[in-house]
mmCIF file of C-alpha atoms (C1' of nucleotides) in Angstrom:
data_model
loop_
_atom_site.group_PDB
_atom_site.id
_atom_site.type_symbol
_atom_site.label_atom_id
_atom_site.label_comp_id
_atom_site.label_asym_id
_atom_site.label_seq_id
_atom_site.Cartn_x
_atom_site.Cartn_y
_atom_site.Cartn_z
ATOM 1 C CA MET A 1 21.950 -14.786 14.641
ATOM 2 C CA ASN A 2 23.396 -15.828 12.059
ATOM 3 C CA LEU A 3 23.889 -15.062 8.508
ATOM 4 C CA THR A 4 21.099 -17.280 6.860
ATOM 5 C CA GLU A 5 19.278 -16.879 9.377
ATOM 6 C CA ALA A 6 19.390 -12.948 8.855
ATOM 7 C CA LYS A 7 19.241 -12.783 5.374
ATOM 8 C CA LYS A 8 15.713 -14.625 5.793
ATOM 9 C CA GLN A 9 14.554 -12.189 8.599
ATOM 10 C CA PHE A 10 16.206 -9.532 6.573
ATOM 11 C CA ILE A 11 14.430 -10.233 3.176
ATOM 12 C CA GLN A 12 10.803 -10.891 5.304
ATOM 13 C CA THR A 13 10.938 -7.513 6.736
ATOM 14 C CA TRP A 14 11.636 -5.974 3.593
ATOM 15 C CA GLY A 15 8.646 -7.755 1.581
ATOM 16 C CA THR A 16 6.385 -6.952 4.364
ATOM 17 C CA LEU A 17 7.187 -3.574 4.331
ATOM 18 C CA GLY A 18 6.886 -3.345 0.853
ATOM 19 C CA SER A 19 3.183 -4.734 0.953
ATOM 20 C CA GLU A 20 2.555 -2.250 3.409
ATOM 21 C CA TRP A 21 3.627 0.892 0.977
ATOM 22 C CA GLY A 22 1.097 -0.716 -1.964
ATOM 23 C CA ILE A 23 4.599 -2.511 -3.303
ATOM 24 C CA ASN A 24 4.310 -6.031 -4.429
ATOM 25 C CA ARG A 25 5.818 -8.098 -1.472
ATOM 26 C CA THR A 26 7.808 -10.854 -3.822
ATOM 27 C CA MET A 27 9.181 -7.144 -6.048
ATOM 28 C CA ALA A 28 10.023 -5.789 -2.821
ATOM 29 C CA GLN A 29 12.057 -9.454 -1.831
ATOM 30 C CA VAL A 30 14.065 -9.933 -4.528
ATOM 31 C CA HIS A 31 15.655 -5.920 -3.964
ATOM 32 C CA ALA A 32 16.092 -6.987 -0.256
ATOM 33 C CA LEU A 33 17.911 -10.095 -1.306
ATOM 34 C CA LEU A 34 20.066 -8.041 -4.111
ATOM 35 C CA LEU A 35 20.653 -5.215 -1.975
ATOM 36 C CA ILE A 36 22.850 -7.599 0.821
ATOM 37 C CA SER A 37 24.470 -9.731 -2.044
ATOM 38 C CA PRO A 38 27.463 -8.727 -2.680
ATOM 39 C CA ASN A 39 27.491 -10.068 -6.599
ATOM 40 C CA ALA A 40 26.000 -9.869 -9.608
ATOM 41 C CA LEU A 41 22.447 -12.275 -9.132
ATOM 42 C CA CYS A 42 21.000 -13.777 -11.873
ATOM 43 C CA THR A 43 17.141 -14.732 -12.286
ATOM 44 C CA GLU A 44 17.813 -18.705 -11.548
ATOM 45 C CA ASP A 45 19.149 -17.544 -8.159
ATOM 46 C CA ILE A 46 16.553 -15.207 -7.686
ATOM 47 C CA MET A 47 14.362 -18.968 -8.651
ATOM 48 C CA GLU A 48 16.243 -20.396 -6.139
ATOM 49 C CA GLN A 49 17.278 -17.962 -3.022
ATOM 50 C CA LEU A 50 13.739 -16.442 -2.644
ATOM 51 C CA ASN A 51 10.857 -19.770 -4.311
ATOM 52 C CA VAL A 52 9.215 -18.000 -6.761
ATOM 53 C CA SER A 53 8.369 -18.901 -10.939
ATOM 54 C CA ARG A 54 10.384 -18.046 -13.171
ATOM 55 C CA GLY A 55 7.876 -15.908 -14.849
ATOM 56 C CA ASN A 56 7.396 -13.776 -11.124
ATOM 57 C CA ALA A 57 10.942 -13.187 -10.678
ATOM 58 C CA ASN A 58 11.609 -11.907 -14.546
ATOM 59 C CA MET A 59 8.177 -9.317 -14.064
ATOM 60 C CA ASN A 60 9.400 -8.086 -10.519
ATOM 61 C CA LEU A 61 13.076 -8.055 -11.754
ATOM 62 C CA ARG A 62 11.855 -5.638 -14.949
ATOM 63 C CA GLU A 63 9.316 -3.430 -12.492
ATOM 64 C CA LEU A 64 13.074 -3.070 -10.445
ATOM 65 C CA MET A 65 14.322 -1.977 -13.795
ATOM 66 C CA ASN A 66 11.742 0.243 -14.429
ATOM 67 C CA TRP A 67 12.062 1.946 -11.081
ATOM 68 C CA THR A 68 16.009 2.089 -11.508
ATOM 69 C CA LEU A 69 16.827 0.128 -8.661
ATOM 70 C CA ILE A 70 17.912 -2.636 -9.771
ATOM 71 C CA SER A 71 20.311 -3.024 -13.447
ATOM 72 C CA LYS A 72 21.472 -5.571 -15.646
ATOM 73 C CA GLU A 73 25.196 -6.296 -15.530
ATOM 74 C CA LEU A 74 26.831 -8.407 -18.104
ATOM 75 C CA VAL A 75 29.199 -11.080 -17.082
ATOM 76 C CA PRO A 76 32.183 -11.303 -20.165
ATOM 77 C CA GLY A 77 31.673 -14.625 -21.441
ATOM 78 C CA ASP A 78 28.103 -15.614 -20.029
ATOM 79 C CA ARG A 79 25.058 -15.186 -21.718
ATOM 80 C CA LYS A 80 23.148 -15.253 -18.933
ATOM 81 C CA GLU A 81 21.601 -11.818 -17.634
ATOM 82 C CA TYR A 82 22.923 -10.335 -14.097
ATOM 83 C CA PHE A 83 21.395 -8.116 -11.526
ATOM 84 C CA VAL A 84 22.638 -5.758 -8.930
ATOM 85 C CA ALA A 85 21.108 -2.899 -6.744
ATOM 86 C CA GLU A 86 22.157 0.706 -6.097
ATOM 87 C CA LYS A 87 23.435 0.119 -2.991
ATOM 88 C CA ASP A 88 23.674 3.625 -1.810
ATOM 89 C CA ILE A 89 20.410 4.288 0.760
ATOM 90 C CA TRP A 90 20.289 8.305 0.078
ATOM 91 C CA GLU A 91 20.217 7.287 -3.601
ATOM 92 C CA ILE A 92 17.055 4.696 -3.288
ATOM 93 C CA ALA A 93 15.278 6.815 -0.833
ATOM 94 C CA ARG A 94 15.871 9.277 -3.368
ATOM 95 C CA ILE A 95 14.170 7.299 -6.700
ATOM 96 C CA ILE A 96 11.643 5.822 -4.222
ATOM 97 C CA ALA A 97 10.574 9.224 -3.476
ATOM 98 C CA ARG A 98 10.439 10.664 -7.194
ATOM 99 C CA GLU A 99 8.651 7.205 -8.635
ATOM 100 C CA ARG A 100 5.436 7.850 -5.693
ATOM 101 C CA LYS A 101 5.575 11.415 -6.472
ATOM 102 C CA ARG A 102 4.870 10.871 -9.867
ATOM 103 C CA ARG A 103 2.909 7.840 -9.873
ATOM 104 C CA GLU A 104 1.029 9.109 -6.623
ATOM 105 C CA ILE A 105 1.392 13.186 -6.112
ATOM 106 C CA GLU A 106 1.205 14.002 -9.278
ATOM 107 C CA PRO A 107 -1.725 12.728 -10.476
ATOM 108 C CA VAL A 108 -3.538 14.026 -7.173
ATOM 109 C CA LEU A 109 -2.375 17.629 -7.455
ATOM 110 C CA LYS A 110 -3.976 17.322 -11.118
ATOM 111 C CA VAL A 111 -7.523 16.215 -9.642
ATOM 112 C CA LEU A 112 -7.157 18.688 -7.337
ATOM 113 C CA ASN A 113 -6.871 21.710 -8.877
ATOM 114 C CA GLY A 114 -9.416 20.485 -11.249
ATOM 115 C CA LEU A 115 -11.867 20.616 -8.702
ATOM 116 C CA LYS A 116 -11.626 23.711 -7.197
ATOM 117 C CA GLU A 117 -13.061 24.997 -10.380
ATOM 118 C CA VAL A 118 -16.315 22.961 -9.521
ATOM 119 C CA GLU A 119 -19.282 25.726 -10.080
ATOM 120 C CA GLY A 120 -22.202 25.903 -8.424
ATOM 121 C CA ASP A 121 -24.118 29.279 -5.234
ATOM 122 C CA GLN A 122 -21.019 30.121 -2.967
ATOM 123 C CA SER A 123 -24.296 30.074 -0.145
ATOM 124 C CA ASP A 124 -24.515 26.682 -0.475
ATOM 125 C CA LYS A 125 -23.112 24.602 2.510
ATOM 126 C CA GLU A 126 -22.345 21.766 0.988
ATOM 127 C CA LEU A 127 -20.563 23.413 -1.705
ATOM 128 C CA LYS A 128 -18.804 25.635 1.307
ATOM 129 C CA ALA A 129 -17.781 23.008 2.964
ATOM 130 C CA PHE A 130 -16.077 21.032 -0.502
ATOM 131 C CA THR A 131 -14.255 23.990 -1.503
ATOM 132 C CA GLU A 132 -12.658 24.323 1.180
ATOM 133 C CA THR A 133 -11.306 21.264 2.233
ATOM 134 C CA VAL A 134 -10.481 20.669 -1.980
ATOM 135 C CA ASN A 135 -8.410 24.054 -1.519
ATOM 136 C CA ASN A 136 -6.847 23.185 1.849
ATOM 137 C CA LEU A 137 -5.849 20.153 0.538
ATOM 138 C CA SER A 138 -4.466 20.941 -3.079
ATOM 139 C CA ASN A 139 -2.584 23.394 -0.821
ATOM 140 C CA PHE A 140 -0.942 20.881 1.327
ATOM 141 C CA VAL A 141 -0.470 18.282 -0.868
ATOM 142 C CA GLY A 142 1.240 21.423 -3.303
ATOM 143 C CA LYS A 143 3.455 21.926 -0.736
ATOM 144 C CA MET A 144 4.665 18.362 0.055
ATOM 145 C CA ASP A 145 5.229 18.019 -3.423
ATOM 146 C CA LYS A 146 7.431 20.806 -3.341
ATOM 147 C CA SER A 147 9.323 19.229 -0.100
ATOM 148 C CA VAL A 148 9.939 16.229 -1.848
ATOM 149 C CA ASP A 149 11.289 18.070 -5.486
ATOM 150 C CA MET A 150 13.762 19.944 -2.795
ATOM 151 C CA MET A 151 15.372 16.903 -1.220
ATOM 152 C CA LEU A 152 15.477 15.480 -4.459
ATOM 153 C CA LYS A 153 18.279 18.276 -5.084
ATOM 154 C CA ALA A 154 19.265 17.909 -1.899
ATOM 155 C CA ASP A 155 22.497 16.069 -0.337
ATOM 156 C CA GLU A 156 21.795 13.160 2.444
ATOM 157 C CA ASN A 157 23.973 15.037 4.822
ATOM 158 C CA TRP A 158 22.674 18.299 4.319
ATOM 159 C CA PHE A 159 19.156 17.303 4.086
ATOM 160 C CA PHE A 160 19.133 15.443 7.246
ATOM 161 C CA GLY A 161 21.217 18.019 8.784
ATOM 162 C CA THR A 162 18.792 20.546 8.367
ATOM 163 C CA ILE A 163 16.038 18.502 9.421
ATOM 164 C CA LEU A 164 17.387 17.725 12.596
ATOM 165 C CA LYS A 165 18.456 20.665 13.400
ATOM 166 C CA MET A 166 15.090 21.413 13.640
ATOM 167 C CA ILE A 167 14.461 19.703 16.507
ATOM 168 C CA LYS A 168 16.659 21.028 19.032
ATOM 169 C CA MET B 1 -18.273 20.661 -13.493
ATOM 170 C CA ASN B 2 -21.285 20.499 -10.805
ATOM 171 C CA LEU B 3 -21.075 19.878 -6.964
ATOM 172 C CA THR B 4 -22.210 16.082 -7.008
ATOM 173 C CA GLU B 5 -19.690 14.838 -9.956
ATOM 174 C CA ALA B 6 -16.947 16.825 -8.268
ATOM 175 C CA LYS B 7 -17.549 15.258 -4.767
ATOM 176 C CA LYS B 8 -17.573 11.522 -6.976
ATOM 177 C CA GLN B 9 -14.482 12.481 -8.465
ATOM 178 C CA PHE B 10 -12.712 13.439 -4.936
ATOM 179 C CA ILE B 11 -14.044 10.265 -2.923
ATOM 180 C CA GLN B 12 -12.998 7.807 -5.643
ATOM 181 C CA THR B 13 -9.201 9.820 -6.181
ATOM 182 C CA TRP B 14 -8.558 9.017 -1.897
ATOM 183 C CA GLY B 15 -9.688 5.785 -2.512
ATOM 184 C CA THR B 16 -7.309 5.191 -4.948
ATOM 185 C CA LEU B 17 -4.533 7.443 -3.107
ATOM 186 C CA GLY B 18 -5.907 5.433 0.097
ATOM 187 C CA SER B 19 -4.838 1.830 -1.325
ATOM 188 C CA GLU B 20 -1.753 2.891 -3.018
ATOM 189 C CA TRP B 21 -0.955 4.092 0.347
ATOM 190 C CA GLY B 22 -1.989 0.226 2.068
ATOM 191 C CA ILE B 23 -5.392 1.368 3.256
ATOM 192 C CA ASN B 24 -7.865 0.272 2.519
ATOM 193 C CA ARG B 25 -9.841 1.743 0.316
ATOM 194 C CA THR B 26 -13.125 1.905 1.549
ATOM 195 C CA MET B 27 -11.546 3.318 4.958
ATOM 196 C CA ALA B 28 -9.592 6.464 2.513
ATOM 197 C CA GLN B 29 -13.552 7.053 0.952
ATOM 198 C CA VAL B 30 -15.754 6.827 4.292
ATOM 199 C CA HIS B 31 -12.841 9.250 4.978
ATOM 200 C CA ALA B 32 -12.791 11.613 1.566
ATOM 201 C CA LEU B 33 -16.942 11.689 2.050
ATOM 202 C CA LEU B 34 -16.714 12.661 5.552
ATOM 203 C CA LEU B 35 -14.164 15.114 4.826
ATOM 204 C CA ILE B 36 -15.651 17.479 2.754
ATOM 205 C CA SER B 37 -19.556 17.122 4.487
ATOM 206 C CA PRO B 38 -20.726 20.036 6.217
ATOM 207 C CA ASN B 39 -22.585 18.032 8.798
ATOM 208 C CA ALA B 40 -22.067 14.730 10.520
ATOM 209 C CA LEU B 41 -22.810 11.781 8.971
ATOM 210 C CA CYS B 42 -24.230 7.994 10.582
ATOM 211 C CA THR B 43 -23.934 4.779 9.494
ATOM 212 C CA GLU B 44 -26.913 4.330 7.027
ATOM 213 C CA ASP B 45 -25.313 7.325 4.842
ATOM 214 C CA ILE B 46 -22.452 6.225 4.568
ATOM 215 C CA MET B 47 -24.003 3.225 3.086
ATOM 216 C CA GLU B 48 -25.947 5.073 0.636
ATOM 217 C CA GLN B 49 -23.616 6.994 -0.300
ATOM 218 C CA LEU B 50 -20.767 5.157 -0.744
ATOM 219 C CA ASN B 51 -22.935 1.498 -1.527
ATOM 220 C CA VAL B 52 -21.399 -0.536 0.796
ATOM 221 C CA SER B 53 -23.039 -2.894 2.913
ATOM 222 C CA ARG B 54 -23.795 -1.723 6.816
ATOM 223 C CA GLY B 55 -21.066 -4.198 8.412
ATOM 224 C CA ASN B 56 -18.677 -2.397 6.176
ATOM 225 C CA ALA B 57 -19.296 1.393 6.747
ATOM 226 C CA ASN B 58 -19.259 0.012 10.412
ATOM 227 C CA MET B 59 -15.609 -1.629 10.628
ATOM 228 C CA ASN B 60 -14.061 0.928 8.287
ATOM 229 C CA LEU B 61 -16.070 4.200 10.849
ATOM 230 C CA ARG B 62 -14.275 1.873 13.768
ATOM 231 C CA GLU B 63 -10.987 2.134 11.689
ATOM 232 C CA LEU B 64 -10.638 5.489 11.359
ATOM 233 C CA MET B 65 -12.202 6.075 15.075
ATOM 234 C CA ASN B 66 -9.102 4.067 15.966
ATOM 235 C CA TRP B 67 -6.480 6.273 13.639
ATOM 236 C CA THR B 68 -8.355 9.691 15.451
ATOM 237 C CA LEU B 69 -8.787 10.916 12.203
ATOM 238 C CA ILE B 70 -12.758 10.520 13.374
ATOM 239 C CA SER B 71 -14.947 10.864 15.911
ATOM 240 C CA LYS B 72 -18.500 10.523 17.359
ATOM 241 C CA GLU B 73 -20.839 13.160 16.980
ATOM 242 C CA LEU B 74 -24.239 12.780 19.675
ATOM 243 C CA VAL B 75 -26.987 14.387 18.284
ATOM 244 C CA PRO B 76 -29.439 15.547 20.902
ATOM 245 C CA GLY B 77 -32.731 13.797 20.806
ATOM 246 C CA ASP B 78 -31.320 11.152 18.386
ATOM 247 C CA ARG B 79 -30.317 7.566 18.940
ATOM 248 C CA LYS B 80 -27.869 6.956 16.389
ATOM 249 C CA GLU B 81 -24.345 7.611 16.094
ATOM 250 C CA TYR B 82 -22.962 10.392 13.846
ATOM 251 C CA PHE B 83 -19.942 10.538 12.636
ATOM 252 C CA VAL B 84 -17.034 13.682 11.879
ATOM 253 C CA ALA B 85 -13.830 14.016 10.295
ATOM 254 C CA GLU B 86 -10.929 16.323 11.825
ATOM 255 C CA LYS B 87 -11.209 19.183 9.155
ATOM 256 C CA ASP B 88 -7.389 20.116 9.883
ATOM 257 C CA ILE B 89 -5.210 18.879 7.096
ATOM 258 C CA TRP B 90 -1.621 19.833 9.352
ATOM 259 C CA GLU B 91 -3.301 17.801 11.801
ATOM 260 C CA ILE B 92 -4.747 14.895 9.316
ATOM 261 C CA ALA B 93 -1.282 14.565 8.319
ATOM 262 C CA ARG B 94 0.513 14.221 11.451
ATOM 263 C CA ILE B 95 -1.873 11.797 12.456
ATOM 264 C CA ILE B 96 -1.321 9.386 10.183
ATOM 265 C CA ALA B 97 2.638 10.292 10.003
ATOM 266 C CA ARG B 98 2.084 8.525 14.205
ATOM 267 C CA GLU B 99 0.435 6.058 12.408
ATOM 268 C CA ARG B 100 2.249 4.832 9.696
ATOM 269 C CA LYS B 101 5.726 5.317 12.133
ATOM 270 C CA ARG B 102 3.863 3.234 14.582
ATOM 271 C CA ARG B 103 2.899 0.356 12.066
ATOM 272 C CA GLU B 104 5.628 0.924 9.903
ATOM 273 C CA ILE B 105 9.232 2.855 10.703
ATOM 274 C CA GLU B 106 9.256 1.430 14.022
ATOM 275 C CA PRO B 107 8.897 -2.569 14.310
ATOM 276 C CA VAL B 108 11.132 -2.566 11.027
ATOM 277 C CA LEU B 109 14.241 -0.272 12.679
ATOM 278 C CA LYS B 110 13.378 -2.739 15.934
ATOM 279 C CA VAL B 111 14.223 -5.932 13.264
ATOM 280 C CA LEU B 112 17.767 -3.747 11.465
ATOM 281 C CA ASN B 113 18.821 -3.065 15.114
ATOM 282 C CA GLY B 114 18.378 -6.540 15.569
ATOM 283 C CA LEU B 115 20.238 -7.732 12.767
ATOM 284 C CA LYS B 116 23.495 -5.932 13.243
ATOM 285 C CA GLU B 117 24.276 -8.513 15.582
ATOM 286 C CA VAL B 118 24.404 -11.201 13.600
ATOM 287 C CA GLU B 119 27.647 -13.107 13.989
ATOM 288 C CA GLY B 120 30.515 -14.669 11.614
ATOM 289 C CA ASP B 121 33.453 -14.325 9.835
ATOM 290 C CA GLN B 122 34.057 -10.882 9.136
ATOM 291 C CA SER B 123 36.015 -11.548 6.363
ATOM 292 C CA ASP B 124 33.483 -13.366 4.154
ATOM 293 C CA LYS B 125 32.368 -11.070 2.062
ATOM 294 C CA GLU B 126 28.513 -12.647 2.023
ATOM 295 C CA LEU B 127 28.188 -11.223 5.752
ATOM 296 C CA LYS B 128 30.450 -7.967 5.323
ATOM 297 C CA ALA B 129 28.144 -6.737 2.128
ATOM 298 C CA PHE B 130 25.016 -7.657 4.615
ATOM 299 C CA THR B 131 26.067 -6.162 7.661
ATOM 300 C CA GLU B 132 27.047 -2.825 5.683
ATOM 301 C CA THR B 133 23.234 -2.529 4.166
ATOM 302 C CA VAL B 134 21.659 -3.773 7.145
ATOM 303 C CA ASN B 135 23.647 -0.345 9.218
ATOM 304 C CA ASN B 136 23.233 1.772 6.152
ATOM 305 C CA LEU B 137 19.673 1.106 6.068
ATOM 306 C CA SER B 138 19.366 1.349 10.060
ATOM 307 C CA ASN B 139 20.839 4.856 10.031
ATOM 308 C CA PHE B 140 18.767 6.054 7.515
ATOM 309 C CA VAL B 141 15.359 4.989 9.128
ATOM 310 C CA GLY B 142 16.610 5.833 12.590
ATOM 311 C CA LYS B 143 16.813 9.523 10.724
ATOM 312 C CA MET B 144 13.570 9.235 9.288
ATOM 313 C CA ASP B 145 11.930 8.107 12.688
ATOM 314 C CA LYS B 146 13.236 10.986 13.934
ATOM 315 C CA SER B 147 12.507 13.395 10.867
ATOM 316 C CA VAL B 148 8.731 12.031 11.945
ATOM 317 C CA ASP B 149 9.361 12.562 15.471
ATOM 318 C CA MET B 150 10.123 16.320 14.863
ATOM 319 C CA MET B 151 7.040 16.198 12.223
ATOM 320 C CA LEU B 152 4.322 15.430 15.073
ATOM 321 C CA LYS B 153 5.681 18.401 17.117
ATOM 322 C CA ALA B 154 6.013 21.414 14.504
ATOM 323 C CA ASP B 155 3.741 23.868 14.053
ATOM 324 C CA GLU B 156 2.895 23.436 9.637
ATOM 325 C CA ASN B 157 3.596 26.741 8.937
ATOM 326 C CA TRP B 158 6.655 26.671 10.463
ATOM 327 C CA PHE B 159 7.917 23.531 9.317
ATOM 328 C CA PHE B 160 6.688 24.174 5.509
ATOM 329 C CA GLY B 161 8.479 27.461 6.016
ATOM 330 C CA THR B 162 11.702 26.251 6.881
ATOM 331 C CA ILE B 163 11.567 22.675 4.297
ATOM 332 C CA LEU B 164 10.280 25.063 1.642
ATOM 333 C CA LYS B 165 13.571 27.735 2.230
ATOM 334 C CA MET B 166 16.014 25.224 2.092
ATOM 335 C CA ILE B 167 15.377 24.812 -2.098
ATOM 336 C CA LYS B 168 16.088 28.143 -2.546
ATOM 337 C "C1'" DT C 1 20.611 -21.932 -41.071
ATOM 338 C "C1'" DT C 2 19.743 -24.401 -37.149
ATOM 339 C "C1'" DA C 3 19.356 -24.983 -32.693
ATOM 340 C "C1'" DA C 4 20.712 -24.060 -27.625
ATOM 341 C "C1'" DA C 5 20.705 -21.227 -24.220
ATOM 342 C "C1'" DC C 6 18.100 -17.435 -22.565
ATOM 343 C "C1'" DT C 7 13.918 -14.203 -22.216
ATOM 344 C "C1'" DT C 8 9.275 -12.315 -22.058
ATOM 345 C "C1'" DT C 9 4.339 -13.903 -22.443
ATOM 346 C "C1'" DC C 10 -0.167 -14.928 -20.209
ATOM 347 C "C1'" DA C 11 -4.234 -18.181 -19.118
ATOM 348 C "C1'" DA C 12 -4.954 -20.515 -16.076
ATOM 349 C "C1'" DT C 13 -4.739 -20.770 -11.102
ATOM 350 C "C1'" DC C 14 -4.193 -19.820 -6.023
ATOM 351 C "C1'" DA C 15 -4.029 -16.899 -2.668
ATOM 352 C "C1'" DT C 16 -5.470 -12.705 0.297
ATOM 353 C "C1'" DT C 17 -8.469 -9.240 1.152
ATOM 354 C "C1'" DT C 18 -12.489 -7.402 1.096
ATOM 355 C "C1'" DC C 19 -17.610 -7.264 1.645
ATOM 356 C "C1'" DT C 20 -21.556 -9.204 2.484
ATOM 357 C "C1'" DG C 21 -26.319 -9.207 4.911
ATOM 358 C "C1'" DA C 22 -28.840 -11.789 7.819
ATOM 359 C "C1'" DA C 23 -28.053 -12.745 13.564
ATOM 360 C "C1'" DA C 24 -26.479 -11.878 17.758
ATOM 361 C "C1'" DG C 25 -25.687 -7.871 20.626
ATOM 362 C "C1'" DT C 26 -26.446 -3.857 23.138
ATOM 363 C "C1'" DT C 27 -29.213 0.080 24.564
ATOM 364 C "C1'" DT C 28 -32.793 2.945 25.326
ATOM 365 C "C1'" DA C 29 -37.532 4.590 26.085
ATOM 366 C "C1'" DT C 30 -41.626 3.102 28.654
ATOM 367 C "C1'" DA D 1 -40.172 -6.331 31.298
ATOM 368 C "C1'" DT D 2 -40.372 -5.724 26.869
ATOM 369 C "C1'" DA D 3 -39.669 -4.010 22.478
ATOM 370 C "C1'" DA D 4 -37.592 -1.112 19.315
ATOM 371 C "C1'" DA D 5 -33.929 1.254 17.720
ATOM 372 C "C1'" DC D 6 -29.726 0.848 16.896
ATOM 373 C "C1'" DT D 7 -24.428 -1.331 16.791
ATOM 374 C "C1'" DT D 8 -21.254 -5.217 15.824
ATOM 375 C "C1'" DT D 9 -19.909 -9.655 14.020
ATOM 376 C "C1'" DC D 10 -18.392 -12.860 10.885
ATOM 377 C "C1'" DA D 11 -18.851 -17.345 8.451
ATOM 378 C "C1'" DG D 12 -19.209 -17.120 3.447
ATOM 379 C "C1'" DA D 13 -19.171 -15.189 -1.365
ATOM 380 C "C1'" DA D 14 -16.759 -11.549 -4.293
ATOM 381 C "C1'" DA D 15 -13.367 -9.501 -6.182
ATOM 382 C "C1'" DT D 16 -8.208 -8.532 -6.612
ATOM 383 C "C1'" DG D 17 -4.146 -9.027 -6.573
ATOM 384 C "C1'" DA D 18 0.307 -13.100 -6.894
ATOM 385 C "C1'" DT D 19 1.925 -16.747 -9.475
ATOM 386 C "C1'" DT D 20 2.802 -20.725 -12.263
ATOM 387 C "C1'" DG D 21 4.946 -22.876 -15.713
ATOM 388 C "C1'" DA D 22 4.723 -24.228 -20.189
ATOM 389 C "C1'" DA D 23 4.832 -22.512 -24.825
ATOM 390 C "C1'" DA D 24 6.495 -18.351 -27.899
ATOM 391 C "C1'" DG D 25 9.642 -15.329 -28.670
ATOM 392 C "C1'" DT D 26 14.955 -13.924 -28.629
ATOM 393 C "C1'" DT D 27 19.529 -13.759 -28.803
ATOM 394 C "C1'" DT D 28 24.451 -16.055 -29.729
ATOM 395 C "C1'" DA D 29 27.637 -18.840 -30.796
ATOM 396 C "C1'" DA D 30 29.096 -22.132 -34.796
#
DNA sequence: TTAAACTTTCAATCATTTCTGAAAGTTTAT
DNA sequence: ATAAACTTTCAGAAATGATTGAAAGTTTAA
């Protein structure tokens, strides 16, 4: 396979994965494009290579900046803004884990903890089933949350080293 | 808060989380409803409680069956089909991990491994950046895959015990 | 200043996904 | 056999999410 075809496939695959994960397809594609680009790209480059509009490119670049997955790079003597992606995969994984924790795990944990305080007759079958599920879930999601915290502080080799050793 | 309100909030929260994870909102809501229900529910019950059409209820029940998150339960002397959810949270987590691994991780890994074989001049900056990213990613995704395998075989207490011990 | 270069916004449009509900299909009891 | 009870399907409608592109906004250089 040649490079052009391979790039196309990589960008397409990353885009699909993104949308399966609730991330805008174009955002994932822009990220993919920057990930494999040896130098910084400007908005025009991205519009061209991905065939998207200026507005779309701008919005998704901004969102990637929000996630801190990419950053601006100034090219001396050029007024345009250029963008580069963080290339370290472990760092990328940590950024994604951090963002998803913040946006998904934490709010759910909050709701679940609130729901523990539902009041009523504890001999009611309905209520019993409800509180039991909520307690179990809140316990589980709490552990997940702590696990992510741990991962956020960890070094890659140590993390996978320990995890993968568990299987032996 | 009373039970009715709490149930509503639980179902709504679970639905939102689902759609952030690329899972159909109604599917997640049906799952939530069955999770907190002490007894099996039939299609009618679900249509009523979630205000969805018969077609929608049917399709999402089927999909939950596919995931093996719920199962049919026959009530003697009744022709209707009733559904119950798996209640064990660790088991649920494993089912979800298994499905997502199969649908998301494995296909991506396959593509990434294919992309390692891109041919061309290795002194080309573009190609070098591409292969480096692909190799790093494939390495990382491979480790994630193995970690999920490990989790699928593990016992909950041991798994979180080990993970959470790492933080100390 | 001012005008060129560049970035951002947002109403309208387009694309995709989800949902509806009536009709077709299936099963069961008699 | 048949009709009632129940389940599944699927074409079209609705809802949601993504994208466009032109206009407004901002920055910079001279």
